[in-house]
XYZ file of N, CA and C in Angstrom:
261
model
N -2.477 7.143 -16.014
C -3.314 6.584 -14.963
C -3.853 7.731 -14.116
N -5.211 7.456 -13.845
C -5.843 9.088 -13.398
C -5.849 8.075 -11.413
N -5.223 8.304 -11.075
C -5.363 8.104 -9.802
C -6.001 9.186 -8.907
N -6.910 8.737 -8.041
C -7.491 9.644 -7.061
C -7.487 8.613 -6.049
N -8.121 9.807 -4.595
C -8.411 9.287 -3.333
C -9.809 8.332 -3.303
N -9.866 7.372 -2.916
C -11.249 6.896 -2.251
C -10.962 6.720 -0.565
N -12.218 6.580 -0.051
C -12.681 6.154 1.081
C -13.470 4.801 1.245
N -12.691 3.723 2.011
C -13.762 2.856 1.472
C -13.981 2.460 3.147
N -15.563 1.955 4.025
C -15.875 1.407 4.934
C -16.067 0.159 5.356
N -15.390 -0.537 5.681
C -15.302 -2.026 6.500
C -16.339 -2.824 7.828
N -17.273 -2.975 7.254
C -17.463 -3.617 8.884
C -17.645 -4.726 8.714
N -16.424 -5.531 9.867
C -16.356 -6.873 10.181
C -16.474 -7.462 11.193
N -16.766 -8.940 11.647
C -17.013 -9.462 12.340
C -15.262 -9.269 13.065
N -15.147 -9.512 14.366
C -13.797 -9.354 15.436
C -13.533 -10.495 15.568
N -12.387 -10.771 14.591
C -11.998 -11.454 14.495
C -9.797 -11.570 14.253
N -9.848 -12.142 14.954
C -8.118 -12.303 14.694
C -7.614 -12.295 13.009
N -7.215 -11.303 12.855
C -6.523 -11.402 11.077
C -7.516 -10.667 10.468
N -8.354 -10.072 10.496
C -9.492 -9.604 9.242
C -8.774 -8.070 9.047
N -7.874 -7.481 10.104
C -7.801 -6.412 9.313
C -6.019 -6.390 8.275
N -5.707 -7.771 8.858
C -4.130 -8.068 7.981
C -5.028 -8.590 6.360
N -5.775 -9.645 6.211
C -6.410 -9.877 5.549
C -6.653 -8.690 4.781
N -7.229 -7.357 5.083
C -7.676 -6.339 4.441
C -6.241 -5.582 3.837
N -5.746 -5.525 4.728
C -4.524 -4.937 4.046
C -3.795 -5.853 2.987
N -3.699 -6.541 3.285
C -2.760 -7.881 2.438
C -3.448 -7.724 1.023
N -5.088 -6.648 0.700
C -5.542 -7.031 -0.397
C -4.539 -5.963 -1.138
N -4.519 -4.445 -0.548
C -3.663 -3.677 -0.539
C -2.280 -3.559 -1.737
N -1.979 -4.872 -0.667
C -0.313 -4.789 -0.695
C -0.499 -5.272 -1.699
N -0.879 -6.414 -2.396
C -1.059 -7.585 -3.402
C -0.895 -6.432 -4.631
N -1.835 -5.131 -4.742
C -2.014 -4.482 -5.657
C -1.172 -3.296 -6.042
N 0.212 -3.290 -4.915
C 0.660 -2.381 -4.830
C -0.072 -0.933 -4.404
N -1.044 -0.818 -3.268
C -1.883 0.554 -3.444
C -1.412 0.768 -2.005
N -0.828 2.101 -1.738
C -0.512 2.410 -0.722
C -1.613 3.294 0.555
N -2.165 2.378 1.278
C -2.769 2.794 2.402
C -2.258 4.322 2.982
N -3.579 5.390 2.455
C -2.664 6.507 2.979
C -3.420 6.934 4.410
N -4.486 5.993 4.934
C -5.309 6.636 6.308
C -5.918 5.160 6.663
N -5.944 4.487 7.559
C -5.944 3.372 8.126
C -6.860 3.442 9.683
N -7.986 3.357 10.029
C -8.599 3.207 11.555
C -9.367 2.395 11.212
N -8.900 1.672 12.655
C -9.926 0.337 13.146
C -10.633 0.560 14.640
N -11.801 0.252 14.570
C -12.606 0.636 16.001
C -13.685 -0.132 15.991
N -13.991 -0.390 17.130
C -15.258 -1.090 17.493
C -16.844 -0.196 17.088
N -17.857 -0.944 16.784
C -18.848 -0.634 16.929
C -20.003 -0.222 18.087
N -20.909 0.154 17.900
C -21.674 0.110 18.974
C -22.580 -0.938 19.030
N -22.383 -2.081 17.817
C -23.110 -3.526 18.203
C -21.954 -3.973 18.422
N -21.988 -4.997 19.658
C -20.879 -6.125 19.879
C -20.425 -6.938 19.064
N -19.549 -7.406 19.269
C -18.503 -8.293 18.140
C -18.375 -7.839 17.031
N -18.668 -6.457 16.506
C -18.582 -5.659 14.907
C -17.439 -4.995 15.097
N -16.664 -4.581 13.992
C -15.369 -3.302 14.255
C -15.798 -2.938 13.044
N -15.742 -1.396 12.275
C -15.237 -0.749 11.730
C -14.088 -0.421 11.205
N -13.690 -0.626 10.331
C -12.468 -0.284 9.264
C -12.646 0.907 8.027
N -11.576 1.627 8.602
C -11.776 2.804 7.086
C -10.415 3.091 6.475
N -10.480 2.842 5.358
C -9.471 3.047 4.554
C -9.266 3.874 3.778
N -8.157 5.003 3.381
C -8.304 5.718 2.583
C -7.032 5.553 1.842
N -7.358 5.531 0.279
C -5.893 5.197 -0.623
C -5.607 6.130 -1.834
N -5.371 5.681 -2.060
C -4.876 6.546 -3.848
C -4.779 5.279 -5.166
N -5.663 5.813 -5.951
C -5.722 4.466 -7.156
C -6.368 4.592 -8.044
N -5.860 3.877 -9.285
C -7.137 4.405 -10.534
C -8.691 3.698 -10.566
N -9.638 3.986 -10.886
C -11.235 3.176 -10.343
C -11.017 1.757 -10.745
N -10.276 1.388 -11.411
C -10.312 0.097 -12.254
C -9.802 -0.956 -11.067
N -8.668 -0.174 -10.464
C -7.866 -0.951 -9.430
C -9.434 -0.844 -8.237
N -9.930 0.607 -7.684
C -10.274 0.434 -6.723
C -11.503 -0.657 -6.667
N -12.470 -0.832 -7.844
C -13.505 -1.464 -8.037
C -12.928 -2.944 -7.667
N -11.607 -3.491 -8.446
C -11.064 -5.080 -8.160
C -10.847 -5.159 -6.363
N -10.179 -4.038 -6.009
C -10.050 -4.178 -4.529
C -11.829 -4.198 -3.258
N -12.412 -3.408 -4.007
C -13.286 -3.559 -3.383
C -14.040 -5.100 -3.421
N -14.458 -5.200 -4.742
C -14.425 -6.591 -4.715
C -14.002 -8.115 -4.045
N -12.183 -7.887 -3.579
C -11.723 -8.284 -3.156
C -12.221 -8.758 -1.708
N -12.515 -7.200 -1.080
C -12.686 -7.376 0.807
C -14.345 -7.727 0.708
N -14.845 -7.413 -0.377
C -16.358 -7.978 -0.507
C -16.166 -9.650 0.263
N -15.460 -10.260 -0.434
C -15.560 -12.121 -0.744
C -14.699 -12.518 0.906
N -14.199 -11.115 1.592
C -13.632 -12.101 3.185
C -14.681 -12.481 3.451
N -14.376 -14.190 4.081
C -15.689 -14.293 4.714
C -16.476 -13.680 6.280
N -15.268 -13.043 6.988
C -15.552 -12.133 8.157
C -16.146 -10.660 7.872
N -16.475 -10.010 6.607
C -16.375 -9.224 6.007
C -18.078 -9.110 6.080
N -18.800 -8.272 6.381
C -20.140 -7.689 6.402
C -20.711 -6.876 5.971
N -19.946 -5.947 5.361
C -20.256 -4.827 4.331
C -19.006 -4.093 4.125
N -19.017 -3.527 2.708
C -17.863 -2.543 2.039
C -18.773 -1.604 1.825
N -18.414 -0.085 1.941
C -19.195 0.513 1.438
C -18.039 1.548 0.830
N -18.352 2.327 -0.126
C -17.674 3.320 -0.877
C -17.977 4.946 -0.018
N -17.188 5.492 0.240
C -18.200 6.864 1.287
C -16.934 7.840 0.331
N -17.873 9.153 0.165
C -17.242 9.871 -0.432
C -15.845 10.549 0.354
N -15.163 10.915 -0.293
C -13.929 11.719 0.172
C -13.726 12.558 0.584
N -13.559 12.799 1.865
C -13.676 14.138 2.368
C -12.208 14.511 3.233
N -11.530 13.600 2.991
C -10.051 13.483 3.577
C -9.114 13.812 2.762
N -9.412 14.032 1.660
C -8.191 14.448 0.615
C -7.623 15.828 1.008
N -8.221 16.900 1.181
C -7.713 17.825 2.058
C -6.757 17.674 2.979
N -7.096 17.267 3.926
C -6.201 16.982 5.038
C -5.100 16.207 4.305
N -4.625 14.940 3.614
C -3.962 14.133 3.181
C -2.832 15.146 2.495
């Protein structure tokens, strides 16, 4: 299994549970959350979520998928890796 880092970007509506929801997709898959921030936007009622994990593409593509279909969920985006260093 060729596991690497991704970065993936969250922005959701503020809402109670959307970022347990996000994790819970996580856990389901066994993929261990290795960088985790949640923050507000500069439009109201939006937050930002960034996740950074370790996983093979096969897993990360199903997970992305996954936080695609929350329905509080407004965009996933894939952003390249620039945290593996630090990690």
């Amino acid at each position: 299994m060729d596991n690497q880092f991704y970065t993936v970007e969250v922005y959701s509506e503020n809402h109670v549970g959307v970022l347990h929801q996000v994790a819970m997709i996580f856990s389901r898959r066994c993929v261990n959350i290795e960088y985790l921030e949640a923050k507000p936007c500069s439009t109201e009622g939006v937050h930002k979520i960034k996740v950074i994990f370790r996983s093979s593409p096969e897993i990360k593509e199903q997970i992305i998928k996954q936080i695609e279909k929350r329905i509080d969920v407004l965009r996933v985006s894939l952003l390249p890796n620039i945290y593996e260093e630090v990690i």
